Short mmCIF file of C-alpha atoms and ligand atoms in Angstrom, two decimals:
data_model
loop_
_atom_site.label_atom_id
_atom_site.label_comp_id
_atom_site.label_asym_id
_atom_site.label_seq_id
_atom_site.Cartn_x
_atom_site.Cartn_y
_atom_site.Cartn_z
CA UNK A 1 0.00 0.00 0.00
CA UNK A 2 1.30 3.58 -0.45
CA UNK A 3 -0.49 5.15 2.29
CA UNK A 4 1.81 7.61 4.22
CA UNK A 5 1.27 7.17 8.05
CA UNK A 6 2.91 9.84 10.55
CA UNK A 7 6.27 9.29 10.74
CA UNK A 8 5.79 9.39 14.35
CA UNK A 9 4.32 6.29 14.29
CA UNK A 10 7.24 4.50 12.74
CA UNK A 11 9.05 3.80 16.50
CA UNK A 12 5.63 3.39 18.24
CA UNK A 13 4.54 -0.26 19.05
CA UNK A 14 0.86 -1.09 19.92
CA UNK A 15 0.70 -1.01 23.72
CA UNK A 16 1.25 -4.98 25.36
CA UNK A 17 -1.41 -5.44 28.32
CA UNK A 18 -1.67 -8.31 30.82
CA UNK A 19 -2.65 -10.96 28.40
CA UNK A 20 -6.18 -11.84 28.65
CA UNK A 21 -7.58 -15.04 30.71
CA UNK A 22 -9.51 -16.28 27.95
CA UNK A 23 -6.31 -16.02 25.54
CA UNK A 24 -4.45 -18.14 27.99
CA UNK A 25 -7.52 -20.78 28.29
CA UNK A 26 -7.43 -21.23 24.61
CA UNK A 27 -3.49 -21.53 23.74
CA UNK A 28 -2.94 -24.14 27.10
CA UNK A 29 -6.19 -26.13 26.90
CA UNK A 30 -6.87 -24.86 30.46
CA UNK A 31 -10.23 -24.47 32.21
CA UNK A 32 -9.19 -22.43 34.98
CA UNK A 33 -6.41 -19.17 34.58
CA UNK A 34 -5.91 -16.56 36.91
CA UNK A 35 -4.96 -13.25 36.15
CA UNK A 36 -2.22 -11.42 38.60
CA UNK A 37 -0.39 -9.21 35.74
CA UNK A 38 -2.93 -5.91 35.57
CA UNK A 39 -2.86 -4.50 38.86
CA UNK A 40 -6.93 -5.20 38.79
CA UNK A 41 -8.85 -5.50 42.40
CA UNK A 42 -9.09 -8.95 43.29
CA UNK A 43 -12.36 -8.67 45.24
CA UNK A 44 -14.37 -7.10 42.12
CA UNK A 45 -16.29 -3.74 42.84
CA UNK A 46 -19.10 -2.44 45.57
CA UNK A 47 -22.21 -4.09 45.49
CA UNK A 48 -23.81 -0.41 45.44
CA UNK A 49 -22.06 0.25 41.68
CA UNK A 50 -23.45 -3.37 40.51
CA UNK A 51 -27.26 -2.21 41.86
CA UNK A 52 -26.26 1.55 39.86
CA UNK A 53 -25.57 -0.24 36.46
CA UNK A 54 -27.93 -2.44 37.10
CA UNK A 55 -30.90 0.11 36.98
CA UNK A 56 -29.18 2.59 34.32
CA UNK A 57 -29.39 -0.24 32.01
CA UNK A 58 -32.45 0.66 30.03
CA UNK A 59 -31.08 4.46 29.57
CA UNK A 60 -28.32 2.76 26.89
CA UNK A 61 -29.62 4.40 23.62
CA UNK A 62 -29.08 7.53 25.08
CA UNK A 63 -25.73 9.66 24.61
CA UNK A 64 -23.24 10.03 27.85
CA UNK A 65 -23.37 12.88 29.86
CA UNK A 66 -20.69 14.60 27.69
CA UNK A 67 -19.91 16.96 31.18
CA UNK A 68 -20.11 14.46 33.41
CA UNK A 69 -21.94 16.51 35.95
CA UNK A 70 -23.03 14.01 38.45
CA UNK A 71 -19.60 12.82 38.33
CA UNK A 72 -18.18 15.81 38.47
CA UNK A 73 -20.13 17.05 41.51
CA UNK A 74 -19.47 13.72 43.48
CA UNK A 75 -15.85 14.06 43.39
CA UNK A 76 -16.20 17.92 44.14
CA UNK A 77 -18.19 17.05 47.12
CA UNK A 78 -15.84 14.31 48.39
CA UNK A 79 -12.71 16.86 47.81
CA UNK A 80 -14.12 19.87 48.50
CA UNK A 81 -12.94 21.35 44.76
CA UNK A 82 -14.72 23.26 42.24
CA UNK A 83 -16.17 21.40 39.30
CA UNK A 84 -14.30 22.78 36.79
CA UNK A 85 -11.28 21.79 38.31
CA UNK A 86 -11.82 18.13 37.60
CA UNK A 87 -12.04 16.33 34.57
CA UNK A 88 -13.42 12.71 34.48
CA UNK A 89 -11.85 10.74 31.56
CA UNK A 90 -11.97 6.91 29.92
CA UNK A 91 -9.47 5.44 32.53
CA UNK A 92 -5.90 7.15 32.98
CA UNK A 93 -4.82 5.94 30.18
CA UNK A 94 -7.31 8.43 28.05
CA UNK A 95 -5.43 11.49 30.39
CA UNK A 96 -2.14 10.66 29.54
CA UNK A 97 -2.64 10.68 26.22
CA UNK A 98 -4.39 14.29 26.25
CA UNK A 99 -2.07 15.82 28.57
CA UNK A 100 0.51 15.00 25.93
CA UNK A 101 -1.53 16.23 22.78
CA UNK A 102 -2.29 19.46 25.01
CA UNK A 103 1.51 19.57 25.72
CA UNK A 104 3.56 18.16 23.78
CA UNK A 105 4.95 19.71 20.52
CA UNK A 106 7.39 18.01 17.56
CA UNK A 107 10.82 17.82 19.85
CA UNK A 108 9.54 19.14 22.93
CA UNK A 109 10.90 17.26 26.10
CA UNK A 110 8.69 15.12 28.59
CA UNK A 111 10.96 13.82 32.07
CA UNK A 112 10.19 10.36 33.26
CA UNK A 113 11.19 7.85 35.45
CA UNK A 114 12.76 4.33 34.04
CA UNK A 115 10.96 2.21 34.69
CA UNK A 116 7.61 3.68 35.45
CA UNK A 117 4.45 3.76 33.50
CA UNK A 118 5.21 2.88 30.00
CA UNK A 119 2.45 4.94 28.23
CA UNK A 120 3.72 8.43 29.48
CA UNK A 121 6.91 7.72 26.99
CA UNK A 122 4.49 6.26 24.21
CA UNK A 123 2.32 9.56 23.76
CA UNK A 124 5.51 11.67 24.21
CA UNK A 125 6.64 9.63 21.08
CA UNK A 126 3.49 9.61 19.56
CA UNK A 127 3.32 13.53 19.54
CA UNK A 128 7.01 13.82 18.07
CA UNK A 129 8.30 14.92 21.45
CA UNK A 130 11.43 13.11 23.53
CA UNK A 131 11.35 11.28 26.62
CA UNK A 132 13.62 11.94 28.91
CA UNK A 133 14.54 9.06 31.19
CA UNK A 134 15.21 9.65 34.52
CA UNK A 135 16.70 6.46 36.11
CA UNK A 136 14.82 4.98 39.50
CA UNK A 137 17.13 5.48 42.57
CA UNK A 138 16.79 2.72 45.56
CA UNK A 139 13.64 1.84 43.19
CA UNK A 140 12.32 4.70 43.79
CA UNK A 141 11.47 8.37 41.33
CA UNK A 142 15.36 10.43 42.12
CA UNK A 143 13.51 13.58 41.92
CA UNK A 144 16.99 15.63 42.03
CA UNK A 145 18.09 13.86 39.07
CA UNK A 146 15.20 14.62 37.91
CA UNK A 147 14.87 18.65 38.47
CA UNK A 148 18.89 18.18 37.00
CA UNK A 149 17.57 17.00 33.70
CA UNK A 150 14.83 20.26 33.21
CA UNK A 151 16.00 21.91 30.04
CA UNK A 152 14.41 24.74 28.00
CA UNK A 153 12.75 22.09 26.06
CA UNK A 154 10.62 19.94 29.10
CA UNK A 155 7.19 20.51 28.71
CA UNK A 156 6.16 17.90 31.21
CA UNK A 157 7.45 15.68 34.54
CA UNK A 158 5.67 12.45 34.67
CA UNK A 159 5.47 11.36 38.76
CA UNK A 160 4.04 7.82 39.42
CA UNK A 161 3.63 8.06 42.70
CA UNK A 162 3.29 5.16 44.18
CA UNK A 163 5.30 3.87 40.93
CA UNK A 164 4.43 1.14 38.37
CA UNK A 165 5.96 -1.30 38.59
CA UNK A 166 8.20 -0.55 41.76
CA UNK A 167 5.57 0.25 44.29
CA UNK A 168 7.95 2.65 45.94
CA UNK A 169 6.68 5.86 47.04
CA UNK A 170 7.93 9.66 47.66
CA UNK A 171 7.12 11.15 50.71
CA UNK A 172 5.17 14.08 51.21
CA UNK A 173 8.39 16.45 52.09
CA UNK A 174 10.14 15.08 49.40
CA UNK A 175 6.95 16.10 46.46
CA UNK A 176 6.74 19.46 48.18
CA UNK A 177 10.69 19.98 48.17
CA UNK A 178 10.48 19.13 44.87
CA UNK A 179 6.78 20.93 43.35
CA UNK A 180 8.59 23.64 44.88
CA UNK A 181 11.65 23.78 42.87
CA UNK A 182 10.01 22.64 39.00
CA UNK A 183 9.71 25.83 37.10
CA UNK A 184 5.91 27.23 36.61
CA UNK A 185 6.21 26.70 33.18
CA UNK A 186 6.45 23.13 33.49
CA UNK A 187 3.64 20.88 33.71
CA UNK A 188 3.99 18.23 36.40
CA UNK A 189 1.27 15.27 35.50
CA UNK A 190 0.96 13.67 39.26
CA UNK A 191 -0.24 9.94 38.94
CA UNK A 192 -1.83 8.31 41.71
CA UNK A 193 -3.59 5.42 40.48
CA UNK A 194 -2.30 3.16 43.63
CA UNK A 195 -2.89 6.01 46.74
CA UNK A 196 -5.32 4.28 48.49
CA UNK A 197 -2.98 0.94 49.01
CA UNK A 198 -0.34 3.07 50.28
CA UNK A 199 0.25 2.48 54.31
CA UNK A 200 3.57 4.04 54.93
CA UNK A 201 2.21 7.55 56.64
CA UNK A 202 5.02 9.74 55.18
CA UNK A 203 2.95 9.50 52.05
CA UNK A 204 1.24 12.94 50.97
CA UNK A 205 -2.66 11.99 51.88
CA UNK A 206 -3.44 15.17 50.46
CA UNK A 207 -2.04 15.81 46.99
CA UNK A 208 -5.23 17.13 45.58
CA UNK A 209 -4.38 20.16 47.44
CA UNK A 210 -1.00 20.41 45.47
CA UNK A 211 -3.11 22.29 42.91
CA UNK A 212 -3.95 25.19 45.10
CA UNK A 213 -0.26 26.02 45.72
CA UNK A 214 0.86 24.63 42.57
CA UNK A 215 -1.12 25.65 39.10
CA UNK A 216 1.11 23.73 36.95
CA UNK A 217 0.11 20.19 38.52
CA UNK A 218 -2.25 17.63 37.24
CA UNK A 219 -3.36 14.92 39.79
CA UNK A 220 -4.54 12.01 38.44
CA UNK A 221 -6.86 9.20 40.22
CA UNK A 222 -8.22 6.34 38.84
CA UNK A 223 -11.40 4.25 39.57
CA UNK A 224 -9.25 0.85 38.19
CA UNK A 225 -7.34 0.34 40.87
CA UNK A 226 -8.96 0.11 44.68
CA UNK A 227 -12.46 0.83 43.26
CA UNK A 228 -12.28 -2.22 40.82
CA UNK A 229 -13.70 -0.80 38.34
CA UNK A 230 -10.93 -1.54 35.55
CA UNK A 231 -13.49 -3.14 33.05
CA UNK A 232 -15.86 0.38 32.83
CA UNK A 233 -12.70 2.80 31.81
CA UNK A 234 -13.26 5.72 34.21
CA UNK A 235 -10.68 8.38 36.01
CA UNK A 236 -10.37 12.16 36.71
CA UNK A 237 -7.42 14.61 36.93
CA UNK A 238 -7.92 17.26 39.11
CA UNK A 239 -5.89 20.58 37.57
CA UNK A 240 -5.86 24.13 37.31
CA UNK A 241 -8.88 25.47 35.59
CA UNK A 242 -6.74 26.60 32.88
CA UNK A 243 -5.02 23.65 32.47
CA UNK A 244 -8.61 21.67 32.28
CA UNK A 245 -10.27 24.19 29.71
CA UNK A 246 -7.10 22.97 27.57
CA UNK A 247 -7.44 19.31 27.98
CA UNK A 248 -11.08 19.89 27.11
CA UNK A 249 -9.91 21.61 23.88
CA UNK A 250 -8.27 17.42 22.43
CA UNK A 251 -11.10 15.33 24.37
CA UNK A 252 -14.00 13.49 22.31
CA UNK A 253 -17.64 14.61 23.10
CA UNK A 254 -18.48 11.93 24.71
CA UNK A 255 -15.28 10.43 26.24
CA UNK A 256 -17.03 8.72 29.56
CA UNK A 257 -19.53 6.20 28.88
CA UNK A 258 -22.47 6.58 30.60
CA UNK A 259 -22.80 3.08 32.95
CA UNK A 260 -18.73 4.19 34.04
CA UNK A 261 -20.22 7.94 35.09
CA UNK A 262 -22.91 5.98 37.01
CA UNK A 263 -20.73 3.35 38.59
CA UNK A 264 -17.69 6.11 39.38
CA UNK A 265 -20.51 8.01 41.39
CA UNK A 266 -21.78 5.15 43.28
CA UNK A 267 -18.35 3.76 43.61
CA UNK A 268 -17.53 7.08 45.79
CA UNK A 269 -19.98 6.53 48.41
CA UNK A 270 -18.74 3.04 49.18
CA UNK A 271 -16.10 4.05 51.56
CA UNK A 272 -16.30 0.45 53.82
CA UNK A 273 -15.31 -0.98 49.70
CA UNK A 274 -12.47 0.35 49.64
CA UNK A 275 -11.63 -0.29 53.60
CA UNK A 276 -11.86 -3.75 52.69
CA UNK A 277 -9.81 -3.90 49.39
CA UNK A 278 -6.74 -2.10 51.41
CA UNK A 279 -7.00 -4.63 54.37
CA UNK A 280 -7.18 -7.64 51.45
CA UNK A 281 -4.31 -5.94 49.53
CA UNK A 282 -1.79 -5.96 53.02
CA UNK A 283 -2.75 -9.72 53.67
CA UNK A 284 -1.84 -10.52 50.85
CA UNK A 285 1.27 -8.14 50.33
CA UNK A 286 2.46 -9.90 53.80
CA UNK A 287 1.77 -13.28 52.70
CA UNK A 288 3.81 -12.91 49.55
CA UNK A 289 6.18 -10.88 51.55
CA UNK A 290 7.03 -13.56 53.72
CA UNK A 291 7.07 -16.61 50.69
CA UNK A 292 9.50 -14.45 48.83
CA UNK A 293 12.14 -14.30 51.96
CA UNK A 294 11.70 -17.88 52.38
CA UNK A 295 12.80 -18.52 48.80
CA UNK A 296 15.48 -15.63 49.08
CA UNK A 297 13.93 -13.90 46.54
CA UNK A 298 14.35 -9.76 46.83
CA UNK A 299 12.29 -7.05 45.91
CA UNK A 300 11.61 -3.45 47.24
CA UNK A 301 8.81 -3.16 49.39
CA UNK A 302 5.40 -1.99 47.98
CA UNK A 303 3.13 0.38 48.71
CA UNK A 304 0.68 -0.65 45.67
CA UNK A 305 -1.40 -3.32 45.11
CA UNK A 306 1.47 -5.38 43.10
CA UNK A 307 5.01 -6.53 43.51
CA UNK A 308 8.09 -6.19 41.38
CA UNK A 309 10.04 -9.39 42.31
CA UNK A 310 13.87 -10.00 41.35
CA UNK A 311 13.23 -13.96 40.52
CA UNK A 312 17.29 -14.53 39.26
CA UNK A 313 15.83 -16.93 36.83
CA UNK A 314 14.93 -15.43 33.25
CA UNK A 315 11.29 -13.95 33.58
CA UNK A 316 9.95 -14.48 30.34
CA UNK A 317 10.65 -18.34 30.50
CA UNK A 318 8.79 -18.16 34.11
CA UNK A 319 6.12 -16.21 32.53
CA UNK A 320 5.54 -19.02 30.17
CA UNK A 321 5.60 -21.84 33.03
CA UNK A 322 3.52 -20.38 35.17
CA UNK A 323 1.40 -19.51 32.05
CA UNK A 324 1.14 -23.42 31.09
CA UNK A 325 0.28 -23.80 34.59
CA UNK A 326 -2.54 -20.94 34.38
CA UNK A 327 -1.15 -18.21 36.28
CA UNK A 328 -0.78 -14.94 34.21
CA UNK A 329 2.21 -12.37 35.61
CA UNK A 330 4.08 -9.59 34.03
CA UNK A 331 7.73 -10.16 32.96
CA UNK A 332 9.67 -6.80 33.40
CA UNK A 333 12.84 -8.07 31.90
CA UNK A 334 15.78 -9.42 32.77
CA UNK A 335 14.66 -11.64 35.80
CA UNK A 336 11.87 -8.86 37.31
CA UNK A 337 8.95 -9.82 37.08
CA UNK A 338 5.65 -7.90 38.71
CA UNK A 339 2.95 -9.60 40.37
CA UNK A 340 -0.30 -8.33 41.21
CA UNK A 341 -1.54 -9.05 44.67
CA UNK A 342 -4.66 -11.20 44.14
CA UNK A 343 -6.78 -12.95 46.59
CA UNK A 344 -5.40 -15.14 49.18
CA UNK A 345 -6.43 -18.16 46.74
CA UNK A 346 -4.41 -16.76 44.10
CA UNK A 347 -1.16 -15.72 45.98
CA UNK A 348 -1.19 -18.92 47.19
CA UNK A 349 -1.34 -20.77 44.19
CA UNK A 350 1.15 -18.65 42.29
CA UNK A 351 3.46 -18.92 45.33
CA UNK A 352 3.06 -22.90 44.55
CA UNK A 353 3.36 -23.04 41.09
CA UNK A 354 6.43 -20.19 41.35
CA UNK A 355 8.40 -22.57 43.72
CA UNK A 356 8.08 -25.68 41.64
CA UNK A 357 9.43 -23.66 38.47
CA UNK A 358 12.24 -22.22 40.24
CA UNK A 359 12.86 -25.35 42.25
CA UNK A 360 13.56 -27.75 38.83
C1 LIG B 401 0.47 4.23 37.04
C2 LIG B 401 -0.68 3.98 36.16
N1 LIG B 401 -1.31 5.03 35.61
C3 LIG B 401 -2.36 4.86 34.82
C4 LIG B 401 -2.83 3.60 34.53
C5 LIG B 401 -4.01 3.47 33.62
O1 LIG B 401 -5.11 3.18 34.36
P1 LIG B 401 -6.59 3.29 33.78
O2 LIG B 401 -6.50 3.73 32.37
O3 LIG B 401 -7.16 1.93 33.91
O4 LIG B 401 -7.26 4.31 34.65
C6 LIG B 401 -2.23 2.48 35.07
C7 LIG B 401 -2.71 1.13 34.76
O5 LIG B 401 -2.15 0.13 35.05
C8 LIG B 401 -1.11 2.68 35.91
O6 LIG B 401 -0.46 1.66 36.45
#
């Protein structure tokens, strides 16, 4: 064909998620797979949200709220923020990719951590900018490395905070120390899609009020995570009105479908939901904790709902043995892999099957 694609496109590959259970089922002949390579909430979602879709189901021929208004005025309740300083989108994933078509411009520089969220370098590419890789110190985002690599050029700091695929965490005087020192005319994009796992207490609770003393920071929050709600595709950033009126400028009409608007609402009120999915998540963080010293195995400890584990056997062989054996990870490279905290079932059975592989 002689059709003449971006030339941007030429370095991008389509994004890899955690390969699907029913892919799995199919390839090994299996009848039961579990699934610990997305980060997804092992308990499912509130009751409440099920009983919310539940009803909204006959409104389905009918557009989305394009605003987002009940949304909108839930999480302004909640936080105590004006609505049009929050802007619901389809997952995260749909606000990374607008804060870097608001942003980003041919050759313009974005700063990120490596490793960290891969799709923050993808759109950077995507929109002819550079990414600017920032390596992890201790596993964790080196934030003065990271103010040393500011040029004329940055547009945008990515912070993953607690960080994919790491689970480390900055703490609160170390975000301030460094909001504090990132030039006004550079956009930090603040991700916090695992907060609510996080139980070290140095971690800043509040960062929704970094946009009152900062304008040039996006906060980003996710309903995929703790809320379970992975499946719907539903998030918000909370920004600068300025900075929102922008982002509105590249989003589609109707960018939120309508049963995710309804669930994300309902999902607020459940606070005992999410009470529950953080006293699962440390269970299970402990339990895995604890199998992984007994097989020597290290890893820096988490503050997310996952675990990046240093097996010192090659990780994409494991992920294919534990795959036969229908346990779906995430091979990082090298011998990291990351595993999602699942339910006590799960960890247990890929604690099993993980210590016969690296036992033969
Ligand atoms: C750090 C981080 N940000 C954003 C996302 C995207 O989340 P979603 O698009 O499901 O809201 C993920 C998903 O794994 C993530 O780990």
């Amino acid at each position: 064909m002689t059709l003449s694609y971006r030339k941007e496109l030429k370095n991008l590959i389509p994004y890899k998620p955690g390969k699907p259970i029913e892919d799995v089922k199919r390839e090994y002949g299996l009848d039961k797979v579990i699934k610990l390579a997305s980060n997804e909430n092992p308990l499912g979602c509130s009751e409440k949200v099920k009983e919310a879709i539940t009803r909204a189901l006959n409104d389905l021929s009918i557009y989305p709220d394009g605003n987002a208004t009940l949304l909108k005025e839930s999480i302004s309740k909640k936080y105590n923020i004006p609505v049009d300083e929050i802007l619901p989108t389809s997952g995260s994933d749909e606000m990374i990719d607008l804060i870097a078509k608001t942003f980003i411009e041919k050759d313009d520089e974005a700063i990120m951590a490596d490793i960290t969220f891969p799709r923050y370098a993808a759109t950077t590419n995507m929109m002819g900018g550079v990414p600017v890789i920032v390596p992890l110190k201790n596993y964790t985002h080196d934030l003065t490395a990271i103010l040393k690599a500011i040029t004329p050029k940055t547009k945008i700091i990515w912070i993953c905070n607690p960080n994919n695929p790491t689970g480390t965490i900055c703490s609160e005087e170390e975000v301030i120390d460094f909001l504090n020192k990132v030039p006004q005319n550079v956009a930090v994009a603040y991700d916090i899609a695992y907060g609510e796992y996080v139980e070290r207490k140095d971690y800043p609770r509040n960062s929704i009020d970094f946009i009152k003393k900062y304008p040039n920071v996006m906060v980003m929050k996710t309903f995929s995570k703790a809320y379970g709600l992975a499946g719907l595709r539903v998030a918000y950033t909370i920004a600068n009105k300025e900075i929102i009126e922008n982002i509105n400028k590249v989003r589609g009409p109707f960018n939120v479908n309508s049963l995710a608007q309804i669930a994300a609402v309902a999902a607020l009120k459940d606070e005992e939901f999410l009470k529950k999915t953080y006293k699962a998540n440390i269970e299970g963080k402990k339990y895995l904790y604890q199998q992984f010293d007994d097989m020597k195995l290290s890893y820096p400890p988490s503050e997310a709902n996952h675990i990046y584990v240093n097996i010192e056997r090659d990780a994409n062989e494991t992920f294919i043995e534990l795959q036969k054996r229908g346990i779906i990870i995430r091979p990082m490279g090298g011998t990291w892999i990351r595993v999602s905290i699942g339910t006590m079932e799960e960890n247990r059975l890929f604690i099993k099957n993980l210590k016969d592989i690296l036992n033969k």
